[in-house]
Short mmCIF file of C-alpha atoms in Angstrom, two decimals:
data_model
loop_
_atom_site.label_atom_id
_atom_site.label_comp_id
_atom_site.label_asym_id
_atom_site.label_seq_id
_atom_site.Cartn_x
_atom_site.Cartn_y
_atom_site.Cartn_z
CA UNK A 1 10.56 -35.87 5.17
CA UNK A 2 9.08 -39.27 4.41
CA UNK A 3 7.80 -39.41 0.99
CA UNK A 4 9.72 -40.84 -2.32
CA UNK A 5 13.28 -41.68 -2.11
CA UNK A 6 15.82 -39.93 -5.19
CA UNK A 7 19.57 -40.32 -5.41
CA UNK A 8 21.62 -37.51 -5.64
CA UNK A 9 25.28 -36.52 -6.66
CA UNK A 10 27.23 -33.57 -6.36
CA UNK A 11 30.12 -32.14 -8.08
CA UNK A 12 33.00 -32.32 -6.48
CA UNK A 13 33.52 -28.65 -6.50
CA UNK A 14 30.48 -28.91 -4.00
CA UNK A 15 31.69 -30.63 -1.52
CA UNK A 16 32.48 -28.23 1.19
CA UNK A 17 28.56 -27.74 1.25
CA UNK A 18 27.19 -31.44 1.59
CA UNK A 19 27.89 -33.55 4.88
CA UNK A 20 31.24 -35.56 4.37
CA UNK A 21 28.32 -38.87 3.88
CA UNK A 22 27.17 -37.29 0.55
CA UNK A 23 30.49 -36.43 -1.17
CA UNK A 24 31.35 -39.36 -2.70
CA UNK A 25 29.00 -40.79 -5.43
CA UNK A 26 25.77 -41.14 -5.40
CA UNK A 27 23.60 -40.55 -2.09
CA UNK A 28 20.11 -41.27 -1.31
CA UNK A 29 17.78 -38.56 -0.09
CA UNK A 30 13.64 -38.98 0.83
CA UNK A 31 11.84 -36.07 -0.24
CA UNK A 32 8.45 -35.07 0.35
CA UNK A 33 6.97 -35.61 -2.64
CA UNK A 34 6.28 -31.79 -3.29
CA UNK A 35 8.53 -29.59 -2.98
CA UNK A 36 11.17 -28.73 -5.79
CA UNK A 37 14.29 -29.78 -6.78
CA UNK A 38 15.75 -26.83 -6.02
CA UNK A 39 15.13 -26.82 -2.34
CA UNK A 40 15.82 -30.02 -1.42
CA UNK A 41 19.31 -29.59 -2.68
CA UNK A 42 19.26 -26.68 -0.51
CA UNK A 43 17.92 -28.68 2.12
CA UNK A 44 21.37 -30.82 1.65
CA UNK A 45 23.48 -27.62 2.28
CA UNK A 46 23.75 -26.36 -1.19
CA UNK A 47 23.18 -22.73 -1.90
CA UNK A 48 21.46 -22.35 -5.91
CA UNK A 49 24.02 -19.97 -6.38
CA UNK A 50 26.30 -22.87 -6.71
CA UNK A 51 24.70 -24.93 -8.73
CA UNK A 52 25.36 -24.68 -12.47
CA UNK A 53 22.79 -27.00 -13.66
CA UNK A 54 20.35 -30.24 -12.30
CA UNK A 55 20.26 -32.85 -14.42
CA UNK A 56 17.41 -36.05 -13.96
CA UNK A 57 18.31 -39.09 -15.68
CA UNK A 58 20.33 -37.43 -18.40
CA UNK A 59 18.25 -34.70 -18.87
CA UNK A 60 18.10 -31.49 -17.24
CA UNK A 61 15.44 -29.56 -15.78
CA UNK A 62 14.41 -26.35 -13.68
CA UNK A 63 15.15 -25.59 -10.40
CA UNK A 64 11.36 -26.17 -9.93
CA UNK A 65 11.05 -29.54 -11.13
CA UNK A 66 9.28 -31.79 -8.30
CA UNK A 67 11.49 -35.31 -8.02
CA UNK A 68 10.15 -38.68 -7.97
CA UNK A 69 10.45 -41.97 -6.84
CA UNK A 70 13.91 -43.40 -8.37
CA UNK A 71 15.14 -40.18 -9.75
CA UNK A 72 18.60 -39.89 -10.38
CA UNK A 73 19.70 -36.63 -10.43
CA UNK A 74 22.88 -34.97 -10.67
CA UNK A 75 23.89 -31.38 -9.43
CA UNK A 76 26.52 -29.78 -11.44
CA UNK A 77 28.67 -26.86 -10.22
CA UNK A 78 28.58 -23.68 -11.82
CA UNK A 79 30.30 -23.39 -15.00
CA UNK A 80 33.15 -20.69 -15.23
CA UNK A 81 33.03 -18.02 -16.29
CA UNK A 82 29.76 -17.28 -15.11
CA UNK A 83 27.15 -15.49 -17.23
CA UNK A 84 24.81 -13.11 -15.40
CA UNK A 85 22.19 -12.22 -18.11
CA UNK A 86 20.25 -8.60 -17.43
CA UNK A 87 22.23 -6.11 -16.25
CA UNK A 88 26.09 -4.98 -16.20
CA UNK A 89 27.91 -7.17 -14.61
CA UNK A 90 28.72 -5.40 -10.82
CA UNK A 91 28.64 -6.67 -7.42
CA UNK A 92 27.69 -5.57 -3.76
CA UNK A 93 29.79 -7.42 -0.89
CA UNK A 94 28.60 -7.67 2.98
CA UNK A 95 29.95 -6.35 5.81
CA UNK A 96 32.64 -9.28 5.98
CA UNK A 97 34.23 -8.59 2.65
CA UNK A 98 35.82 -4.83 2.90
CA UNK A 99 39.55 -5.64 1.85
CA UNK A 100 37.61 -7.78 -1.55
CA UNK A 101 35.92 -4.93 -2.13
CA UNK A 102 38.57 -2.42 -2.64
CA UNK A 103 40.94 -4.91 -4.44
CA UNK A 104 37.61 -5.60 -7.02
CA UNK A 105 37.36 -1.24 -6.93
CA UNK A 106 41.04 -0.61 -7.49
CA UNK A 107 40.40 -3.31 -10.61
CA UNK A 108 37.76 -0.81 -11.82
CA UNK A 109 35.53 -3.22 -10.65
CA UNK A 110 31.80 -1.69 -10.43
CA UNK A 111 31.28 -2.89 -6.35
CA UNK A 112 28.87 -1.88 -3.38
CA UNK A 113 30.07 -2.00 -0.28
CA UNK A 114 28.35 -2.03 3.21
CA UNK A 115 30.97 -1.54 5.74
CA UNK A 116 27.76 -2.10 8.82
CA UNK A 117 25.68 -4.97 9.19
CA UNK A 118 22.71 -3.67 7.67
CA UNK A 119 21.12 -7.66 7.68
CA UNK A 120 20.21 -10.06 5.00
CA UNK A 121 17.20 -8.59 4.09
CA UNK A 122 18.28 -5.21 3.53
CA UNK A 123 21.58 -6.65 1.63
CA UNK A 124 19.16 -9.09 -0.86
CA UNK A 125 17.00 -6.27 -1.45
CA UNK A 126 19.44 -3.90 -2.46
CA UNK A 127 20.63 -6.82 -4.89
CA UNK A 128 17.28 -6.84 -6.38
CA UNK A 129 16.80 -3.37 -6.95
CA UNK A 130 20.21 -2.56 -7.99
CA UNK A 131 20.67 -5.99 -10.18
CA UNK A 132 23.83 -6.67 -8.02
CA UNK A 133 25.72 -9.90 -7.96
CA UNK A 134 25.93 -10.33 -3.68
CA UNK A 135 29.04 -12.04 -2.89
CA UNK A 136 29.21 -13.75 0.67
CA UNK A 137 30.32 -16.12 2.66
CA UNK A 138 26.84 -16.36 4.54
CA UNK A 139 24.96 -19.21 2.88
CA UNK A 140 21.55 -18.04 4.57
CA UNK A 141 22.02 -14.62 2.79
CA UNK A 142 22.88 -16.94 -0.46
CA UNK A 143 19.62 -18.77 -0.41
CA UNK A 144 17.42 -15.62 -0.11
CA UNK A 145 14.70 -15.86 -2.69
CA UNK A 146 14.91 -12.29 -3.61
CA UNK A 147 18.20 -11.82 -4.75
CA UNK A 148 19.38 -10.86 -8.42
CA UNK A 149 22.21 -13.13 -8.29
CA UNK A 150 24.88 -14.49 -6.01
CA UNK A 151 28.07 -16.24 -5.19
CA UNK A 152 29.54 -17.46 -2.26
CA UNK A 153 33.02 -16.68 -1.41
CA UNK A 154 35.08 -19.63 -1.11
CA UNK A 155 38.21 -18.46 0.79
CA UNK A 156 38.83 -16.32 3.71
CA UNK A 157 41.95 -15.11 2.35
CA UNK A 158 41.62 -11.83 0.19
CA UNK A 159 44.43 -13.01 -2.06
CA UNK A 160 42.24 -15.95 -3.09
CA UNK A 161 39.15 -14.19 -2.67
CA UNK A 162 40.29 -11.79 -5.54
CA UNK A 163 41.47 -14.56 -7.44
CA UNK A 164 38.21 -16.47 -7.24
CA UNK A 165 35.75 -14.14 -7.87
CA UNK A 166 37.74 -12.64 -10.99
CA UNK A 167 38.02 -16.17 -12.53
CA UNK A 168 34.52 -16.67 -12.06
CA UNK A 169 32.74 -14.05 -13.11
CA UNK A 170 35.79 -12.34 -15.51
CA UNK A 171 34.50 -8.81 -14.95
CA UNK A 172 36.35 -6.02 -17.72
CA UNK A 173 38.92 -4.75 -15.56
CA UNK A 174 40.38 -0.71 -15.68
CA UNK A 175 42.38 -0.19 -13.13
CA UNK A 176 42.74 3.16 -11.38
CA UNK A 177 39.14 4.38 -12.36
CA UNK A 178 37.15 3.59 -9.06
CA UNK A 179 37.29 5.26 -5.77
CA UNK A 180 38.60 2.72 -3.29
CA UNK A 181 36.52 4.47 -0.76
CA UNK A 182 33.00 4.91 -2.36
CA UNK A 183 33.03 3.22 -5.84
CA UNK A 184 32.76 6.77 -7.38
CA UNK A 185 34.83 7.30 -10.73
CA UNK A 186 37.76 9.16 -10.72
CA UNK A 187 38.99 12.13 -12.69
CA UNK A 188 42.12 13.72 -12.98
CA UNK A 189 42.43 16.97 -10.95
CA UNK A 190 45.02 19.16 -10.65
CA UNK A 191 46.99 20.00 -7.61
CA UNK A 192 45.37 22.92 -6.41
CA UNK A 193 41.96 21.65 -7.11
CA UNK A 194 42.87 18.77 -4.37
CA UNK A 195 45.21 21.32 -2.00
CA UNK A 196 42.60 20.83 0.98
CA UNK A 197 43.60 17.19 1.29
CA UNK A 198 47.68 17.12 1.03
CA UNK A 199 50.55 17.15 3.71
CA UNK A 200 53.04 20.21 3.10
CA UNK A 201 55.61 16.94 2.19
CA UNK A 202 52.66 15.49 -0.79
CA UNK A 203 52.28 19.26 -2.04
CA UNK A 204 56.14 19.67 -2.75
CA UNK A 205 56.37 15.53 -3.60
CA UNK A 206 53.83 14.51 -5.92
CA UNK A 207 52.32 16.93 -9.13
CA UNK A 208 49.42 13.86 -10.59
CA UNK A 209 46.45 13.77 -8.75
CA UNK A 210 42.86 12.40 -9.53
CA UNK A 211 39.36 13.20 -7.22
CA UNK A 212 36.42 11.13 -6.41
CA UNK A 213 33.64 12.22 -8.56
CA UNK A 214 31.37 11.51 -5.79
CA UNK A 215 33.09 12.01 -2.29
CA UNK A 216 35.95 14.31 -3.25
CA UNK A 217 38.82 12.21 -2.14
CA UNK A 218 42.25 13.11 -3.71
CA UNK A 219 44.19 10.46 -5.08
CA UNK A 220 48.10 10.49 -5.66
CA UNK A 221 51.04 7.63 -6.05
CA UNK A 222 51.98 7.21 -2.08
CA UNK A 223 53.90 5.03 -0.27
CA UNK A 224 51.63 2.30 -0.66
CA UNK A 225 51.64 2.96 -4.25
CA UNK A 226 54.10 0.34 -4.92
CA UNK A 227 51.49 -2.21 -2.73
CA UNK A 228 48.78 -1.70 -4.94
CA UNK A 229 50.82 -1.93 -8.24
CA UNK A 230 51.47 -5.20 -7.53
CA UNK A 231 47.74 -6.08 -6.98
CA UNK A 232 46.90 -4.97 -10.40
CA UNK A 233 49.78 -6.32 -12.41
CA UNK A 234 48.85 -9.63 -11.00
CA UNK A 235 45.31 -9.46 -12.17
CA UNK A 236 45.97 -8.18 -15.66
CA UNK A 237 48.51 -10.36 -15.84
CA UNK A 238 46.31 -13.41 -14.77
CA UNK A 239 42.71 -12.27 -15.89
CA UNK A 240 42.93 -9.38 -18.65
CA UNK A 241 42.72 -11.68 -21.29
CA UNK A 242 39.42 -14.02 -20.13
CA UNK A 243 35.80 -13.09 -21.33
#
């Protein structure tokens, strides 16, 4: 570009986005002279979905405000938690994220899954129609125009991941009620209503069961049982309170 010159700075909670040049202060950037705020901050490696608010010499303005010549603008992060206006709060999660996914659906978390690379198109449209937040680590996927909202995952550990996305967004948690497998709601059921699905040991073991609404799967306190507890007590324990 070669057009008027603005400087720029980013939050520090943006800084794994920008080249190391641009995290410290203020940065100079030439911009075109037409196109939007919005995607020349993009242009510097900074998905939207990031970005809590733009500010231009103390006041702030629309992602679609054109910059010129001497503007200083600063690009906060997004304030937590996070707001998503329109819809119940739920998310859908790419290929990438499938342990986040059932952590956020043994939380009670509404969450789509797709456990095949089904591509960024597909994934933002779905987003759109279903008024999902998509959660990713792919920033391309983050910058698609036609998503209802997103976030990008910060960590690749799904401790964090968990952690991160339940801090940001504070979604009502109710543990137990989702399918880990589908999303479907469950219900209790009684033994013989799930017989089809248990071990001769589970039949004479266990007597509480609860069944997918939607795909049928039996549920019942296993041996990972104990696992999972401890997932949820940490969340409640952390997050039950926020909102």
């Amino acid at each position: 570009m070669n057009g008027p010159e603005i400087h720029v700075e980013f939050a520090p909670g943006l800084a794994l986005f920008v080249p190391s040049g641009r995290r410290r202060g203020s940065t100079a950037l030439v911009t075109d002279g037409v196109s939007t705020l919005g995607h020349v901050v993009e242009s510097a490696g900074v998905p939207l979905t990031e970005v809590g608010a733009l500010w231009v010499d103390g006041r702030e303005v629309p992602a679609s405000y054109v910059p010129v010549a001497g503007d200083s603008v600063e690009v906060r992060s997004v304030v937590r938690p996070q707001r998503v206006p329109g819809a119940p709060l739920r998310f859908l999660l790419d290929v990438h994220l499938g342990t986040l996914a059932r952590r956020l659906r043994l939380l009670g978390v509404d969450t789509a899954y797709e456990s095949t690379d089904i591509g960024d198109p597909a994934l933002a449209a779905r987003s759109a129609a279903e008024k999902r937040v998509m959660l990713s680590r792919d920033r391309g996927l983050l910058r698609r125009r036609e998503l209802w909202a997103g976030a990008y995952v910060y960590s690749t550990r799904p401790e964090d991941q968990l952690r991160d996305v339940l801090e940001r967004f504070a979604p009502e948690l109710r543990p137990w009620t989702r399918c880990t497998a589908c999303n479907g709601l469950l219900a209790e059921a009684t033994k013989e209503e799930v017989a089809d699905q248990l071990e001769h040991g589970t039949r004479h073991t266990y007597d509480v069961f609860a069944r997918c609404g939607d795909c049928g799967r039996a549920y019942w306190k296993g041996a990972h049982h104990d696992q999972l507890e401890a997932i949820v007590e940490r969340a409640l324990a952390e997050f039950s309170g926020q909102g």
